[in-house]
PDB file of C-alpha atoms in Angstrom:
ATOM      1  CA  MET K   1     -10.187  -8.933  -2.954  1.00 39.00           C
ATOM      2  CA  ARG K   2     -10.505 -12.129  -5.820  1.00 39.00           C
ATOM      3  CA  SER K   3      -7.213 -13.659  -6.947  1.00 39.00           C
ATOM      4  CA  SER K   4      -7.985 -15.845  -9.938  1.00 40.00           C
ATOM      5  CA  ALA K   5      -6.307 -19.371 -10.223  1.00 42.00           C
ATOM      6  CA  GLY K   6      -5.461 -21.292 -13.440  1.00 43.00           C
ATOM      7  CA  GLY K   7      -4.111 -19.708 -16.438  1.00 43.00           C
ATOM      8  CA  SER K   8      -1.105 -20.366 -18.895  1.00 45.00           C
ATOM      9  CA  GLY K   9       0.930 -17.579 -17.307  1.00 42.00           C
ATOM     10  CA  PRO K  10       3.633 -17.699 -14.866  1.00 40.00           C
ATOM     11  CA  ALA K  11       3.011 -18.757 -11.553  1.00 41.00           C
ATOM     12  CA  GLN K  12       1.898 -15.925  -9.137  1.00 42.00           C
ATOM     13  CA  PRO K  13       3.567 -15.290  -5.798  1.00 43.00           C
ATOM     14  CA  GLN K  14       0.970 -15.941  -2.971  1.00 47.00           C
ATOM     15  CA  GLN K  15      -0.784 -13.167  -2.969  1.00 55.00           C
ATOM     16  CA  ARG K  16      -1.941 -12.155   1.162  1.00 64.00           C
ATOM     17  CA  ARG K  17      -6.041 -11.158   1.191  1.00 73.00           C
ATOM     18  CA  PHE K  18      -7.195  -7.494   2.601  1.00 78.00           C
ATOM     19  CA  ARG K  19     -10.179  -7.142   4.624  1.00 78.00           C
ATOM     20  CA  TYR K  20     -12.110  -4.546   5.317  1.00 80.00           C
ATOM     21  CA  HIS K  21     -11.839  -2.392   8.143  1.00 87.00           C
ATOM     22  CA  GLU K  22      -8.350  -4.308   8.625  1.00 91.00           C
ATOM     23  CA  THR K  23      -6.197  -1.661  10.155  1.00 94.00           C
ATOM     24  CA  LEU K  24      -2.828  -1.391   8.515  1.00 94.00           C
ATOM     25  CA  ALA K  25       0.511  -0.440  11.011  1.00 95.00           C
ATOM     26  CA  GLY K  26      -1.870   0.511  13.743  1.00 95.00           C
ATOM     27  CA  LYS K  27      -2.243   3.790  11.722  1.00 96.00           C
ATOM     28  CA  TYR K  28      -4.396   2.696   9.006  1.00 97.00           C
ATOM     29  CA  ARG K  29      -8.864   1.018   8.757  1.00 97.00           C
ATOM     30  CA  LEU K  30      -8.722  -0.190   5.176  1.00 96.00           C
ATOM     31  CA  GLU K  31     -12.558   0.980   4.198  1.00 96.00           C
ATOM     32  CA  LYS K  32     -12.629   0.368   0.611  1.00 95.00           C
ATOM     33  CA  SER K  33     -10.650  -1.004  -2.378  1.00 94.00           C
ATOM     34  CA  LEU K  34     -10.215   2.013  -4.967  1.00 96.00           C
ATOM     35  CA  ALA K  35      -7.724   0.040  -7.402  1.00 95.00           C
ATOM     36  CA  ARG K  36      -5.291  -2.262  -8.340  1.00 92.00           C
ATOM     37  CA  GLY K  37      -2.846  -2.484 -10.260  1.00 87.00           C
ATOM     38  CA  GLY K  38       0.857  -4.893 -10.795  1.00 83.00           C
ATOM     39  CA  MET K  39       2.202  -3.261  -7.770  1.00 84.00           C
ATOM     40  CA  GLY K  40      -0.224  -3.325  -5.489  1.00 88.00           C
ATOM     41  CA  TRP K  41      -3.701  -2.244  -3.895  1.00 92.00           C
ATOM     42  CA  VAL K  42      -4.724   1.798  -3.466  1.00 95.00           C
ATOM     43  CA  PHE K  43      -7.617   1.770  -0.587  1.00 96.00           C
ATOM     44  CA  LEU K  44      -9.494   4.632   1.184  1.00 98.00           C
ATOM     45  CA  ALA K  45      -8.121   4.154   4.795  1.00 98.00           C
ATOM     46  CA  THR K  46      -9.053   6.324   8.026  1.00 98.00           C
ATOM     47  CA  GLN K  47      -6.342   7.358   9.689  1.00 98.00           C
ATOM     48  CA  LEU K  48      -6.498   6.589  13.336  1.00 97.00           C
ATOM     49  CA  PRO K  49      -7.163   8.298  15.704  1.00 86.00           C
ATOM     50  CA  LEU K  50      -6.776  11.425  13.329  1.00 96.00           C
ATOM     51  CA  GLY K  51     -10.341  10.275  11.283  1.00 97.00           C
ATOM     52  CA  ARG K  52      -9.073  12.058   8.412  1.00 97.00           C
ATOM     53  CA  GLN K  53      -9.477   9.653   5.093  1.00 98.00           C
ATOM     54  CA  VAL K  54      -6.688   9.071   3.330  1.00 98.00           C
ATOM     55  CA  ALA K  55      -5.590   6.915  -0.045  1.00 98.00           C
ATOM     56  CA  VAL K  56      -3.433   3.840   0.996  1.00 97.00           C
ATOM     57  CA  LYS K  57      -1.363   2.410  -1.300  1.00 94.00           C
ATOM     58  CA  VAL K  58       0.037  -1.309  -0.265  1.00 93.00           C
ATOM     59  CA  LEU K  59       2.335  -3.514  -2.393  1.00 91.00           C
ATOM     60  CA  THR K  60       1.869  -6.711  -2.788  1.00 82.00           C
ATOM     61  CA  PRO K  61       4.231  -8.734  -1.065  1.00 78.00           C
ATOM     62  CA  GLY K  62       6.092 -11.235  -2.030  1.00 73.00           C
ATOM     63  CA  GLN K  63       7.596  -9.491  -5.187  1.00 69.00           C
ATOM     64  CA  HIS K  64       9.744  -7.227  -3.656  1.00 73.00           C
ATOM     65  CA  ASP K  65      13.523  -8.161  -2.146  1.00 85.00           C
ATOM     66  CA  ALA K  66      15.517  -5.780  -0.409  1.00 88.00           C
ATOM     67  CA  GLN K  67      17.181  -3.900  -2.999  1.00 89.00           C
ATOM     68  CA  PHE K  68      13.479  -3.430  -3.950  1.00 88.00           C
ATOM     69  CA  ARG K  69      12.479  -2.556  -0.306  1.00 89.00           C
ATOM     70  CA  GLN K  70      14.938   0.160   0.014  1.00 91.00           C
ATOM     71  CA  ARG K  71      14.594   1.860  -3.084  1.00 89.00           C
ATOM     72  CA  PHE K  72      10.575   2.037  -2.125  1.00 90.00           C
ATOM     73  CA  LEU K  73      11.710   3.559   0.567  1.00 92.00           C
ATOM     74  CA  LEU K  74      13.859   6.165  -0.379  1.00 94.00           C
ATOM     75  CA  GLU K  75      11.222   7.163  -2.891  1.00 92.00           C
ATOM     76  CA  ALA K  76       8.504   7.702  -0.487  1.00 94.00           C
ATOM     77  CA  SER K  77      10.595   9.897   1.813  1.00 96.00           C
ATOM     78  CA  THR K  78      11.796  12.001  -1.265  1.00 96.00           C
ATOM     79  CA  CYS K  79       8.557  12.070  -2.398  1.00 94.00           C
ATOM     80  CA  ALA K  80       7.060  12.991   1.626  1.00 96.00           C
ATOM     81  CA  LYS K  81       9.552  16.447   0.757  1.00 97.00           C
ATOM     82  CA  LEU K  82       8.253  17.717  -2.389  1.00 96.00           C
ATOM     83  CA  GLN K  83       5.218  20.537  -1.939  1.00 94.00           C
ATOM     84  CA  HIS K  84       2.957  21.753  -5.101  1.00 95.00           C
ATOM     85  CA  PRO K  85      -0.524  21.643  -5.681  1.00 96.00           C
ATOM     86  CA  ASN K  86       0.080  19.082  -8.604  1.00 95.00           C
ATOM     87  CA  ILE K  87       1.573  16.551  -6.989  1.00 93.00           C
ATOM     88  CA  VAL K  88       0.119  14.482  -4.079  1.00 93.00           C
ATOM     89  CA  THR K  89       0.977  14.981  -0.221  1.00 95.00           C
ATOM     90  CA  ILE K  90       2.835  11.756   0.951  1.00 97.00           C
ATOM     91  CA  HIS K  91       1.606  12.001   4.719  1.00 95.00           C
ATOM     92  CA  ASP K  92       3.730   8.740   5.739  1.00 96.00           C
ATOM     93  CA  TYR K  93       4.882   5.253   4.021  1.00 96.00           C
ATOM     94  CA  GLY K  94       6.174   2.512   6.003  1.00 94.00           C
ATOM     95  CA  GLU K  95       6.022  -1.047   6.511  1.00 91.00           C
ATOM     96  CA  SER K  96       3.444  -3.086   8.837  1.00 91.00           C
ATOM     97  CA  GLU K  97       3.954  -5.700  11.194  1.00 89.00           C
ATOM     98  CA  ARG K  98       3.175  -8.068   8.592  1.00 87.00           C
ATOM     99  CA  GLY K  99       5.774  -6.786   6.033  1.00 87.00           C
ATOM    100  CA  ASP K 100       3.410  -4.314   4.406  1.00 90.00           C
ATOM    101  CA  LEU K 101       5.301  -1.973   2.074  1.00 94.00           C
ATOM    102  CA  PHE K 102       2.670   1.432   2.163  1.00 96.00           C
ATOM    103  CA  MET K 103       2.267   4.602   1.358  1.00 96.00           C
ATOM    104  CA  ALA K 104      -0.527   7.432   2.871  1.00 97.00           C
ATOM    105  CA  MET K 105      -1.875  10.075   0.974  1.00 96.00           C
TER     106      MET K 105
END
């Protein structure tokens, strides 16, 4: 991931750089970046040890406080209970050993 420097916008928090084949939460090997947005990144990942491919959304570190973290975990828990052909299945969610909030779909 690259971050841009300079510009006249507000200062951005230090952004964590993810490395390909890095393991997230001891469960997901990040294979490829699929998208990057205002709230974080989406990676193609391999769920270990099942060997299945999943999409993992990782929120940008440093941009969430305790209340945001609580809301994210509640939303992920609620979404994980939903089952419908038009709703993406949430396989897992949580916080990594480095404090990254994530959701595996």
